[in-house]
CSV table of C-alpha atoms in Angstrom, one decimal:
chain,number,residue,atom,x,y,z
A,1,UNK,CA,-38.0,-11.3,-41.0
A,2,UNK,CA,-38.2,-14.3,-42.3
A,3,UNK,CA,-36.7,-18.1,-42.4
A,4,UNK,CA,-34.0,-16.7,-44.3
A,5,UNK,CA,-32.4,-15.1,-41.6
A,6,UNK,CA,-28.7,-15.6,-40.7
A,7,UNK,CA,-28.1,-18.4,-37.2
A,8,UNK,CA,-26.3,-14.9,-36.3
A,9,UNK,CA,-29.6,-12.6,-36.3
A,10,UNK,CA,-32.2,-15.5,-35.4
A,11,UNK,CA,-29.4,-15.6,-32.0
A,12,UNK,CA,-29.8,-12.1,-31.4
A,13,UNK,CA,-33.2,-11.4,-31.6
A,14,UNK,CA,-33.6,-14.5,-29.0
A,15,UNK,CA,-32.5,-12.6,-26.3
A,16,UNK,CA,-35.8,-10.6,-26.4
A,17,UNK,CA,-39.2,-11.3,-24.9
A,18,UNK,CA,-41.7,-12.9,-27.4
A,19,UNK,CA,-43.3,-9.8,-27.4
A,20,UNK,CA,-40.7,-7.1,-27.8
A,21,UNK,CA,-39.0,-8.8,-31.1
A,22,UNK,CA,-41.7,-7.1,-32.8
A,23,UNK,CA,-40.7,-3.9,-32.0
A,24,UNK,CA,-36.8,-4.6,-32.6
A,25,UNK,CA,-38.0,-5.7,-35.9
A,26,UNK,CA,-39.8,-2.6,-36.8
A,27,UNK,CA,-37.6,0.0,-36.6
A,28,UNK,CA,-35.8,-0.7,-39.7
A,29,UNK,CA,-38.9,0.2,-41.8
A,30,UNK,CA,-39.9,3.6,-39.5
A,31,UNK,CA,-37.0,4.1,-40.0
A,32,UNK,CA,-37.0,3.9,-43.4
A,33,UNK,CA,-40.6,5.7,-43.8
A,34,UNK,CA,-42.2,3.0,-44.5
A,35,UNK,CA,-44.8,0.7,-42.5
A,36,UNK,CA,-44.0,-3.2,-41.9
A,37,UNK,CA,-46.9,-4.1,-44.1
A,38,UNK,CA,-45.8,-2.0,-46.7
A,39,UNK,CA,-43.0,-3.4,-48.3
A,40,UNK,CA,-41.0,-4.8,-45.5
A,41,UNK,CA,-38.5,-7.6,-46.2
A,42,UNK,CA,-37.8,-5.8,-50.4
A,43,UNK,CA,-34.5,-6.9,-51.3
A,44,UNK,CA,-32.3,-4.0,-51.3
A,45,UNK,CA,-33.4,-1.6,-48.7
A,46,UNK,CA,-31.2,0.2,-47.0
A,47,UNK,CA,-30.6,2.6,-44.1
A,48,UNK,CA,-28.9,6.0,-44.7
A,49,UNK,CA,-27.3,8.7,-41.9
A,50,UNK,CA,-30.1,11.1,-43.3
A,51,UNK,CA,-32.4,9.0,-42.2
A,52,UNK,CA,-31.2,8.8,-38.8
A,53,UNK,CA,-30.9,12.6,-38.4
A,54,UNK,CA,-35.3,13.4,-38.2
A,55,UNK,CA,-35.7,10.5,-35.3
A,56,UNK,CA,-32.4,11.6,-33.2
A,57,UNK,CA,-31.3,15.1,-34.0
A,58,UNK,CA,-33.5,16.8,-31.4
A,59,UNK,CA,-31.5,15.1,-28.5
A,60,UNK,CA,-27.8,14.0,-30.6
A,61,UNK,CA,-25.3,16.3,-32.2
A,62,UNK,CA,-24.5,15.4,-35.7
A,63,UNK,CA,-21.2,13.8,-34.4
A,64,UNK,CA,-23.1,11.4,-32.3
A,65,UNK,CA,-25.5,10.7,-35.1
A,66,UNK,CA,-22.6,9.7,-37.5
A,67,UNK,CA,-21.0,7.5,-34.3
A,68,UNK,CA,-23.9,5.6,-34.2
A,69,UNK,CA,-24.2,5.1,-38.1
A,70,UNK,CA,-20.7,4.0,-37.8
A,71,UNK,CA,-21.1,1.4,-35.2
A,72,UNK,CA,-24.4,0.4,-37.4
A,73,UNK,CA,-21.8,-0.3,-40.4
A,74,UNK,CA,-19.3,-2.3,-38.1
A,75,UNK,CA,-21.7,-4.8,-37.6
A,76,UNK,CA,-21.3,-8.6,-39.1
A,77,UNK,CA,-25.0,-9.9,-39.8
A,78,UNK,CA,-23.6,-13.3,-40.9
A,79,UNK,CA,-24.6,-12.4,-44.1
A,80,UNK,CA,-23.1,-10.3,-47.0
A,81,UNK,CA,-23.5,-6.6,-45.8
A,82,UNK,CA,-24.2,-3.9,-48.4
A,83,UNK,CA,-21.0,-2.4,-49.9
A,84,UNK,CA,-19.2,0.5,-48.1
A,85,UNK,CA,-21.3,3.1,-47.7
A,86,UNK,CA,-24.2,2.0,-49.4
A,87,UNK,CA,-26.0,1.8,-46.0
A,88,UNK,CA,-27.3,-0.5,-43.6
A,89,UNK,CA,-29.5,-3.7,-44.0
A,90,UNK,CA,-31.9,-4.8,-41.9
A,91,UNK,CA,-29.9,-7.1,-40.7
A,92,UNK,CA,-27.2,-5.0,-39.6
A,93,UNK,CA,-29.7,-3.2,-38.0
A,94,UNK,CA,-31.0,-5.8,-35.5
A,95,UNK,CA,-27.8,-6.9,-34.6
A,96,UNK,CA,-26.6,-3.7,-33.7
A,97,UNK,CA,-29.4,-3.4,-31.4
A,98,UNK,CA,-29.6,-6.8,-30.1
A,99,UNK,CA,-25.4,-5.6,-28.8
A,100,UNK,CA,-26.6,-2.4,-27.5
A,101,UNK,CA,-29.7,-3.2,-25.4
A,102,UNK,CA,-28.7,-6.4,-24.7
A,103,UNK,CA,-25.2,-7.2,-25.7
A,104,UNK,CA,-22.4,-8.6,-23.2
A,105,UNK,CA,-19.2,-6.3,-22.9
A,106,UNK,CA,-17.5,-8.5,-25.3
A,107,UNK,CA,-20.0,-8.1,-28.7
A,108,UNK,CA,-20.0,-4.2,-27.2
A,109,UNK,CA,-16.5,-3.6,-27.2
A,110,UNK,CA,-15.9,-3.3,-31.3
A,111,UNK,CA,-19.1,-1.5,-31.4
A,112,UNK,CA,-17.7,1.2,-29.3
A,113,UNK,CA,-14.6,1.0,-31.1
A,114,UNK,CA,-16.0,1.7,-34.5
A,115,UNK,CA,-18.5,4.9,-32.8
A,116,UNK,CA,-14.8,6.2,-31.3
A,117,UNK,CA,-12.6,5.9,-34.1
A,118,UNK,CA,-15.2,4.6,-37.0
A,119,UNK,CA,-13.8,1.1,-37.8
A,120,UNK,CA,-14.5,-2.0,-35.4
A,121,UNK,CA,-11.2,-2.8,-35.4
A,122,UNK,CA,-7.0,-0.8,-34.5
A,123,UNK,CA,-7.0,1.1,-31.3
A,124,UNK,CA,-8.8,4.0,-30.5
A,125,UNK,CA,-6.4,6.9,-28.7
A,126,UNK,CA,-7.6,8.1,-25.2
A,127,UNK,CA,-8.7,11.4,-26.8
A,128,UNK,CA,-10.9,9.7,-29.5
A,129,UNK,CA,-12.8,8.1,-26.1
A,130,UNK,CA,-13.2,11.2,-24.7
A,131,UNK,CA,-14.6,13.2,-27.2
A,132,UNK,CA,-17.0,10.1,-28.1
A,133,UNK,CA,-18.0,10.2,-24.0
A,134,UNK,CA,-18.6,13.8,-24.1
A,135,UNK,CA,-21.0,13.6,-27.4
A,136,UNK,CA,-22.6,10.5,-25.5
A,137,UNK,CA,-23.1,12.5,-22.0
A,138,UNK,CA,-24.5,15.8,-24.0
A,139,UNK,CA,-27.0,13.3,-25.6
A,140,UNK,CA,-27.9,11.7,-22.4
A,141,UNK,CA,-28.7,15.1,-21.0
A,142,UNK,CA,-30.5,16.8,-23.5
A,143,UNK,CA,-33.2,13.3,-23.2
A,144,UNK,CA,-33.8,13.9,-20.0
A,145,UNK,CA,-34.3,17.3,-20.8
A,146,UNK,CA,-36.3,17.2,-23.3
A,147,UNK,CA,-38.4,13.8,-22.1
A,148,UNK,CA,-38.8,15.7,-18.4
A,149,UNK,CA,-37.1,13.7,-16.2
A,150,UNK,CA,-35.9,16.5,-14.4
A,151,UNK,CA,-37.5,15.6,-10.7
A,152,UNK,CA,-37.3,18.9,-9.7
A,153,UNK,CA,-33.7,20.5,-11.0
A,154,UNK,CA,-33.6,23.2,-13.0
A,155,UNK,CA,-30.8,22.9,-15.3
A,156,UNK,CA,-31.0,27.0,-16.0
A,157,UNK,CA,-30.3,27.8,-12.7
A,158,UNK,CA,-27.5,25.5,-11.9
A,159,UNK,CA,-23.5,25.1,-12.7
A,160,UNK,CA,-22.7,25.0,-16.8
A,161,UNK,CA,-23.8,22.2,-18.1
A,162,UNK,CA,-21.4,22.0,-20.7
A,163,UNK,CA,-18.5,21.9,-18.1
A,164,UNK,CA,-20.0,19.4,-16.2
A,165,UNK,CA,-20.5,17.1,-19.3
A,166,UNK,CA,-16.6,16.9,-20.1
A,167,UNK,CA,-15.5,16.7,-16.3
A,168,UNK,CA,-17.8,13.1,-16.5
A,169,UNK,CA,-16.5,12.1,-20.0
A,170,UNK,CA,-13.1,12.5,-18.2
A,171,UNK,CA,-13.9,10.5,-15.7
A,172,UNK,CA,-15.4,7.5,-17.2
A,173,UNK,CA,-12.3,7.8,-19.4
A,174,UNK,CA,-10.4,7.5,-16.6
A,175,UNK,CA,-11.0,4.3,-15.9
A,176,UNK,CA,-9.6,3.2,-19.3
A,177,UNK,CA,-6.2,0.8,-19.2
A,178,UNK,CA,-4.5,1.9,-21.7
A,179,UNK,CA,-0.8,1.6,-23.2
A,180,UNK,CA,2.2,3.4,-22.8
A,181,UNK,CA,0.7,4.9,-25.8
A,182,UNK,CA,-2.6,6.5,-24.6
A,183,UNK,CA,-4.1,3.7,-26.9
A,184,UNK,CA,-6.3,1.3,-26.3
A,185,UNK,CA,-7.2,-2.1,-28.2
A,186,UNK,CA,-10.6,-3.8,-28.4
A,187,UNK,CA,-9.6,-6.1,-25.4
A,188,UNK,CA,-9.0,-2.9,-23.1
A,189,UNK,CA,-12.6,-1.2,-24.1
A,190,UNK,CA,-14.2,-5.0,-23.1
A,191,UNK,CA,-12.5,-4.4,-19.8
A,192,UNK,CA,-13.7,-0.9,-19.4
A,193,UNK,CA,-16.8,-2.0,-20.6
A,194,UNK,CA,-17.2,-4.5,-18.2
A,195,UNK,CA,-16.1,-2.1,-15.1
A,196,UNK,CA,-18.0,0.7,-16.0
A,197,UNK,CA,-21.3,0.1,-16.2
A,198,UNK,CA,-22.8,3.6,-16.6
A,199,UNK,CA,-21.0,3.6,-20.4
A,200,UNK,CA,-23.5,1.1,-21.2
A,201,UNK,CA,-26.7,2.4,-19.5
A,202,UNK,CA,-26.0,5.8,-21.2
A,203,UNK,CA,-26.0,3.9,-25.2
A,204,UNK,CA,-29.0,2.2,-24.1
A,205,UNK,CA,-30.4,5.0,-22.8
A,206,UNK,CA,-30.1,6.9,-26.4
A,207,UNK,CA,-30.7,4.1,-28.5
A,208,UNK,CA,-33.5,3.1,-26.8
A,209,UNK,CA,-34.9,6.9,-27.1
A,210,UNK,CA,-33.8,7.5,-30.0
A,211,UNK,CA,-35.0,5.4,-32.1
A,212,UNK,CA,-38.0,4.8,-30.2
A,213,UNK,CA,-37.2,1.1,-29.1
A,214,UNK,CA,-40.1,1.0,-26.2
A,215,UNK,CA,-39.2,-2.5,-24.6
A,216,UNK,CA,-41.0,-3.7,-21.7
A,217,UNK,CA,-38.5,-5.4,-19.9
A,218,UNK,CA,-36.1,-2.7,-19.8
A,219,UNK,CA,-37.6,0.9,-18.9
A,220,UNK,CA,-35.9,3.9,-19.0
A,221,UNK,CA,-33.4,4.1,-15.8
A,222,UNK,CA,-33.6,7.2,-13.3
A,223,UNK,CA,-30.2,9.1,-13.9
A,224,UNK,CA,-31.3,11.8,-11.5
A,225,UNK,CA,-32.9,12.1,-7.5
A,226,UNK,CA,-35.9,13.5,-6.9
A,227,UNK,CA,-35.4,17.5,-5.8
A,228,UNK,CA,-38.3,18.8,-3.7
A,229,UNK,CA,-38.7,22.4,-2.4
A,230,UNK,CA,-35.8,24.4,-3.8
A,231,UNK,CA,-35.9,27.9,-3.9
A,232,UNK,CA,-34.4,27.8,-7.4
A,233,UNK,CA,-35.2,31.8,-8.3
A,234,UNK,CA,-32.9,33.0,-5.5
A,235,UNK,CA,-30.3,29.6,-6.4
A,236,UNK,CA,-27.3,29.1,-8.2
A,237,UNK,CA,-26.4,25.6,-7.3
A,238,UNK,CA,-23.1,24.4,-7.8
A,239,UNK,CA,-24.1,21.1,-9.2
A,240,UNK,CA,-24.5,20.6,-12.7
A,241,UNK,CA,-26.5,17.8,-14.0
A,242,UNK,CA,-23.4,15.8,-15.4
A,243,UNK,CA,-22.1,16.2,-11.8
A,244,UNK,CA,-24.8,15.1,-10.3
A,245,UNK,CA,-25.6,12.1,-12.5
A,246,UNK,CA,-22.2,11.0,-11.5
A,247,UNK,CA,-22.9,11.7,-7.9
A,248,UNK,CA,-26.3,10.4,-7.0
A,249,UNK,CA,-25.3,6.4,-8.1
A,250,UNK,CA,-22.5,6.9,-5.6
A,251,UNK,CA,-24.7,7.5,-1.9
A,252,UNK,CA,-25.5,4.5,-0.2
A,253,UNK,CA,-30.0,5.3,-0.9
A,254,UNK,CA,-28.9,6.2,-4.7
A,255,UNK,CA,-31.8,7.6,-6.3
A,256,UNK,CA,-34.8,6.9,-4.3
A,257,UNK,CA,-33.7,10.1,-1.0
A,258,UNK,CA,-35.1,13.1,-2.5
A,259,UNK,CA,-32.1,16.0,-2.1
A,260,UNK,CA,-33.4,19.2,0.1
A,261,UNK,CA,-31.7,22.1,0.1
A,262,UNK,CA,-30.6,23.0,4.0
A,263,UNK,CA,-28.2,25.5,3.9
A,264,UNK,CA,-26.5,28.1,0.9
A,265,UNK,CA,-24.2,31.1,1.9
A,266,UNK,CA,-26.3,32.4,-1.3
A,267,UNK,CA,-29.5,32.1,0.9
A,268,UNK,CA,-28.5,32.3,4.6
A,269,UNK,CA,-25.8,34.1,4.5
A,270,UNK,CA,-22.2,33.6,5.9
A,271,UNK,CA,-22.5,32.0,9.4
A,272,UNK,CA,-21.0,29.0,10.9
A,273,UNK,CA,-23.6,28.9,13.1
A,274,UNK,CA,-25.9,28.6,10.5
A,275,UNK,CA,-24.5,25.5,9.3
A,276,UNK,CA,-24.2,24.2,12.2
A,277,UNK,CA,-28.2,24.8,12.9
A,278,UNK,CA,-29.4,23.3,9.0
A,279,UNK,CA,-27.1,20.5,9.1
A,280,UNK,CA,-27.5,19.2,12.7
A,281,UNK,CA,-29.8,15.8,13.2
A,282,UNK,CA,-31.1,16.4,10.0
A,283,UNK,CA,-29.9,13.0,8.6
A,284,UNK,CA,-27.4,12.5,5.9
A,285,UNK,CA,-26.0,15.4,3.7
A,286,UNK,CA,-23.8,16.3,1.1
A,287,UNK,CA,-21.7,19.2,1.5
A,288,UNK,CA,-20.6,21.4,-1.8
A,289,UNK,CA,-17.4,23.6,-1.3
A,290,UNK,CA,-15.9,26.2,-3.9
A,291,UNK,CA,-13.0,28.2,-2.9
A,292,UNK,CA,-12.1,31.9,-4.3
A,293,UNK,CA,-9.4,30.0,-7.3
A,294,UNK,CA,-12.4,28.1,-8.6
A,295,UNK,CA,-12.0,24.4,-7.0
A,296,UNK,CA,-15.1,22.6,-6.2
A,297,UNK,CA,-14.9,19.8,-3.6
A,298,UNK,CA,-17.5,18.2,-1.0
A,299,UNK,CA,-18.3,15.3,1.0
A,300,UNK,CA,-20.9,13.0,1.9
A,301,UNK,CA,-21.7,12.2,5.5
A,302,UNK,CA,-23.4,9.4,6.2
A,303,UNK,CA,-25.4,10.1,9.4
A,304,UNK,CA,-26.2,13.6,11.3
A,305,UNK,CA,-23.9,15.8,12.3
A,306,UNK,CA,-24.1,16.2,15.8
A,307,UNK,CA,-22.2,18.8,18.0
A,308,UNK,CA,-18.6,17.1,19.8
A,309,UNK,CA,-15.4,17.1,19.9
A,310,UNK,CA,-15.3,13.1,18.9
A,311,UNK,CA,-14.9,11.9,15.3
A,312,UNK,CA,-18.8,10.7,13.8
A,313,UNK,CA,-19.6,9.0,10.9
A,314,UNK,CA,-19.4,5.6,9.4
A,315,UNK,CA,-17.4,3.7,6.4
A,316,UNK,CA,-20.2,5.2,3.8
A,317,UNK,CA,-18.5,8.8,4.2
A,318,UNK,CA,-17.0,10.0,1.3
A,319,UNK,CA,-15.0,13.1,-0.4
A,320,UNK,CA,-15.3,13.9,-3.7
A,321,UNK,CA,-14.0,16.9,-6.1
A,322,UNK,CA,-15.7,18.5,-8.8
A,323,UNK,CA,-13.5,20.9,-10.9
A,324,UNK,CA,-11.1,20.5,-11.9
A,325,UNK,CA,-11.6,17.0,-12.1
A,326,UNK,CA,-14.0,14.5,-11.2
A,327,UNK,CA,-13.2,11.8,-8.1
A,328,UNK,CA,-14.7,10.3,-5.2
A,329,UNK,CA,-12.5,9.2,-2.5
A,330,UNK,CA,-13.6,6.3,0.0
A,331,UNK,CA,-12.8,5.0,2.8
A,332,UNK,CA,-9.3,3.5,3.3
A,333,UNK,CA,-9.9,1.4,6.9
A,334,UNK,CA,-6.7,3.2,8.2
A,335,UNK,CA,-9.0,5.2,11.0
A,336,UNK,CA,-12.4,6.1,11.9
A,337,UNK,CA,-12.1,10.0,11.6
A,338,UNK,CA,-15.1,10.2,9.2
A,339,UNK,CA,-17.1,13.3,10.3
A,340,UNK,CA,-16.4,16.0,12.7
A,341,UNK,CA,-18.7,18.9,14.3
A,342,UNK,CA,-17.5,21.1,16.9
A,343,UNK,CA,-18.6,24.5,18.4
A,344,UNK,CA,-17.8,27.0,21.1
A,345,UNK,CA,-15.1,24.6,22.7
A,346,UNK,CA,-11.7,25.6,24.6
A,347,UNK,CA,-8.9,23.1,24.0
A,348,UNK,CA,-10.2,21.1,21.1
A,349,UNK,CA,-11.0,22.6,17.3
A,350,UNK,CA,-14.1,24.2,16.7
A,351,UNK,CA,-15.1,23.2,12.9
A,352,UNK,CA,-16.5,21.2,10.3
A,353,UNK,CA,-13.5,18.6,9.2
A,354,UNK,CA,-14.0,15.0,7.2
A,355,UNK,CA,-11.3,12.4,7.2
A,356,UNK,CA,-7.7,12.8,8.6
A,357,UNK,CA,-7.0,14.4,11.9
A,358,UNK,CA,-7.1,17.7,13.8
A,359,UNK,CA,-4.8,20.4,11.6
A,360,UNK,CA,-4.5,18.0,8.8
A,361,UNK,CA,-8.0,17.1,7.8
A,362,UNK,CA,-9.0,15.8,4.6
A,363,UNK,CA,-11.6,18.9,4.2
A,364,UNK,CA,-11.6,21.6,6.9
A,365,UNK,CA,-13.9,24.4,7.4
A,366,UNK,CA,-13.3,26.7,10.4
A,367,UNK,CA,-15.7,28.3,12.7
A,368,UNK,CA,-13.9,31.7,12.0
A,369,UNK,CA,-16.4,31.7,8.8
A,370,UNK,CA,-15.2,31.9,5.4
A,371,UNK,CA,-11.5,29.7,6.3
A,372,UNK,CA,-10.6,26.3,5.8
A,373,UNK,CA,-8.1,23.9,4.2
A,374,UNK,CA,-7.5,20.7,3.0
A,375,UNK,CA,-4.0,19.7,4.2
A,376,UNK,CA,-4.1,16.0,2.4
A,377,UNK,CA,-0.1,15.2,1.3
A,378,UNK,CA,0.6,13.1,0.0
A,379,UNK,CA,-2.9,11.5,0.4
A,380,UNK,CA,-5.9,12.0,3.4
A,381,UNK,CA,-5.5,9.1,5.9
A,382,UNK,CA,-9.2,8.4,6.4
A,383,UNK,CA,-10.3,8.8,2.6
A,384,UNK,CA,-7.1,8.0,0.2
A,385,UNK,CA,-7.8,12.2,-0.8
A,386,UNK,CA,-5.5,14.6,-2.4
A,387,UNK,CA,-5.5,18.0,-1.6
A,388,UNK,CA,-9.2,19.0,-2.6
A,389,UNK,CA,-8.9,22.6,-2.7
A,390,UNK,CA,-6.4,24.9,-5.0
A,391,UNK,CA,-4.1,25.9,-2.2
A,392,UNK,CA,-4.1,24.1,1.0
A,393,UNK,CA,-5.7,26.7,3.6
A,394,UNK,CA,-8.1,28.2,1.2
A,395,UNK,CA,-10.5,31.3,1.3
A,396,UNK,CA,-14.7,30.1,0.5
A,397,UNK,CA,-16.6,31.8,-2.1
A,398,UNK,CA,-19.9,29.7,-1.6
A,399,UNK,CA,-21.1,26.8,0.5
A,400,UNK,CA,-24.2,24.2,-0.4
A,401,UNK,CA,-25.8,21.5,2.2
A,402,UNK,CA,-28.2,19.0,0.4
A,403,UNK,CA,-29.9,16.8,2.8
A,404,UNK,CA,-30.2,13.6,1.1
A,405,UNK,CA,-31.6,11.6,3.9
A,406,UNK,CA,-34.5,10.9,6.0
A,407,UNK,CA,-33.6,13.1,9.8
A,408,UNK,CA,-33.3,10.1,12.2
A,409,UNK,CA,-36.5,9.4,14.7
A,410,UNK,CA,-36.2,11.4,18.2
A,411,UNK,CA,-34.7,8.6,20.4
A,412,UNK,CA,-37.5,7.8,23.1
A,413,UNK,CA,-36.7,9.2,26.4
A,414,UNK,CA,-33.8,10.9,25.1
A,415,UNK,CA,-34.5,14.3,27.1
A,416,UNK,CA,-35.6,12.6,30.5
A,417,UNK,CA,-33.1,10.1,30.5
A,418,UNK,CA,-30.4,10.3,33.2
A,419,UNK,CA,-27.0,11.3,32.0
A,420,UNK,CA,-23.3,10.4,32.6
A,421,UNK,CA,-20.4,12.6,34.0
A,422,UNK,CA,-19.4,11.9,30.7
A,423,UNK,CA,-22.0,13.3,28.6
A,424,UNK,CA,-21.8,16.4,31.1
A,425,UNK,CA,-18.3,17.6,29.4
A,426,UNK,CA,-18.2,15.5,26.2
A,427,UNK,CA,-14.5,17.9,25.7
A,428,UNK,CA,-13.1,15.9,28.8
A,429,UNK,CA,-13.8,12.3,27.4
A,430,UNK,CA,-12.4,13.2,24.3
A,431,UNK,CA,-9.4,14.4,25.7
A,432,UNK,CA,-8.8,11.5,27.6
A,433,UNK,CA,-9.8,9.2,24.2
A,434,UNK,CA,-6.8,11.7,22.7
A,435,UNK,CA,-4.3,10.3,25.1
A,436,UNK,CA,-5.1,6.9,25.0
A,437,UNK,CA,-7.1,6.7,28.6
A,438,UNK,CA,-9.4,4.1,29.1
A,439,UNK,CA,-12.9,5.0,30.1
A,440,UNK,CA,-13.6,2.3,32.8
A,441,UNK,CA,-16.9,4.4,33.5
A,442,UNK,CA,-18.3,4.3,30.2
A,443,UNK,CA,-19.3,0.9,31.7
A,444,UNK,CA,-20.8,1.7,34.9
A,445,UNK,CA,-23.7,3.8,33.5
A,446,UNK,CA,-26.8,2.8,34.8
A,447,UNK,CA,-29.4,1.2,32.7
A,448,UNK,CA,-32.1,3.1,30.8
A,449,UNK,CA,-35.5,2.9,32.8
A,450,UNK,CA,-37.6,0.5,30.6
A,451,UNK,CA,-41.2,2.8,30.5
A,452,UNK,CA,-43.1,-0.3,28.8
């Protein structure tokens, strides 16, 4: 580049380190087979989709490929681009990338437009975004595939990848305003743009691997949680890793809590108190459901589950579905009946329940193994849920536990401490919590014996 560049290039390549516009500036000419000594800056010299296809088609379909020569075209240089479909200039180029790696949602908005529908400009239909999403999550897989960033999962031994990759194109899409008409307008993909941030991250994620753009200040982002010490030759997880790339970004530790396999009706067998044993004080989980039509449905709960008959949890506890569609569902403040663990009890239910209330929970399992049912109409109480599974008292085919957690620390003292009538028969207390009681003697415990 030289002093002849347009004010609107010269702008762009600004918003790189002094040390990275180097490398913006050089893809053009490896691109183009050619070094930036030999012959760089030859009036002329255009790009061409073909030449796109060697550097990108081990991790893009062809579709994507054309998308992003498309958005390449759409771009204004501030100078006279070459004609239509003759190619594109160097400075189309840099702009292009300047917008995608460090564009604001406004300058991306056209871009997107013109990879959906292949102008900058006119409304793309709802459909046109999807199928763009889709090409744009297979390509985001198959890099972190093919540049191992796995951490563990094994994409051969898990859920269809394929199915997962157009539940999460339809659910970025759904976050789309669009008209009456299913259409939407440059203004509503700057919006979307600017609430979805993940659409983004995933361009910048190909582009930047793609074509090779290695930039210092911006490494590659983690799109998956570590995995350690699955069993995967016996395992068919449920997850896929579309699913769980949409997941993971929603649990309050992210990416940085490895998930451990705890419990799968595939491994251990079909016994409640099984569960009950791999999930209990072992620190946050996320539970995967799928019932005997097909639905796949879960929740995440935010602390261990411990055995009573009083609701647990905290506001981070969440329900999500994952076919036929994919939602998470938080909190609503309406009530605290986030988590719920009971066993071997008389007058209150013995199960595994998240969110609503006793015989109308959110997500049910019964101890009677292999029953449960989400009974959620019009919406769950405690999460804002619909019904999760396909009929409302549903049959289980299979059952995952992930821990993604750290097991809390053994309280100190917490087995030669004395106790309180009320932790004797934890079913009384919450019988009397059930009918509005007041529990004068939760105050009159005596105090722990300080041993230090």
């Amino acid at each position: 580049m030289g002093n002849t560049d347009s004010v609107v290039v010269q702008k762009r390549l600004a918003r790189f380190r002094p040390e990275e516009r180097p490398v913006v500036e050089g893809v053009f000419d490896r691109l183009h087979g050619a070094s930036p000594a030999g012959g760089a800056g030859k009036a002329g010299k255009v790009l061409t989709l073909g030449m796109l296809k060697p550097c990108m088609g081990n991790i893009a379909s062809d579709s994507m490929i054309k998308r992003v020569y498309a958005g390449m075209c759409s771009m204004d240089p501030g100078v006279a681009p070459p004609p239509p479909g003759a190619g594109v200039s160097r400075e189309q180029l840099v702009v292009f990338l300047a917008d995608v790696l460090r564009g604001t949602a406004e300058e991306r908005a056209p871009l997107f437009m013109a990879m959906a529908q292949g102008t900058g400009t006119g409304v793309a239909t709802c459909e046109q975004i999807i199928e763009f999403l889709q090409d744009l999550v297979s390509a985001v897989v198959q890099i972190i595939i093919q540049k191992s960033r796995l951490q563990g999962w094994k994409p051969e031994r898990m859920a269809d990848g394929s199915i997962g990759v157009k539940l999460l194109a339809e659910q970025m899409s759904s976050e789309l305003k669009p008209s009456d008409q299913r259409t939407c307008d440059v203004p509503c993909l700057e919006d979307w743009l600017f609430r979805v941030s993940n659409v983004a991250m995933y361009m910048d994620l190909l582009i930047g691997e793609g074509l090779n753009v290695g930039l210092t200040s911006r490494p590659p982002p983690t799109l998956l949680p570590p995995c350690w010490e699955t069993p995967w030759e016996k395992l068919r997880c449920l997850l896929d890793l579309p699913v769980l790339m949409f997941l993971t970004p929603q649990l309050p530790d992210g990416y940085n809590i490895p998930w451990k396999l705890l419990f799968s009706t595939q491994l251990h067998g079909e016994s409640f108190t099984k569960i009950v044993g791999s999930c209990k004080g072992r620190g946050p989980t996320v539970l995967l459901i799928k019932d005997t039509k097909g639905h796949i449905f879960g929740g995440f709960a935010s602390h261990g589950w411990e055995v009573k008959p009083q609701f647990q949890g905290d506001s981070r506890c969440f329900l999500f579905s994952v076919f036929p569609c994919l939602r998470v569902y938080t909190c609503t403040g309406y009530n605290q009946h986030y988590m719920y663990l009971n066993q071997g009890q008389q007058t209150m239910p013995n199960g595994l329940g998240m969110g609503g209330q006793h015989g109308y929970f959110g997500l049910w399992l019964d101890s009677d193994f292999g029953r449960g049912h989400s009974r959620a109409r019009p919406r769950c109480t405690t999460y804002g849920s619909p019904q999760l599974s396909a009929e409302e008292d549903f049959t289980l085919d299979s059952l995952e536990v992930w821990g993604v957690g750290k097991p809390p620390e053994e309280e100190e003292g917490a087995t030669g401490g004395k106790r309180s009538i009320l932790d004797a028969d934890p079913e009384v207390q919450a019988m009397m919590e059930m009918a509005g009681k007041t529990l004068h003697s939760q105050g009159l415990r005596e105090p722990e014996e300080n041993n230090g």
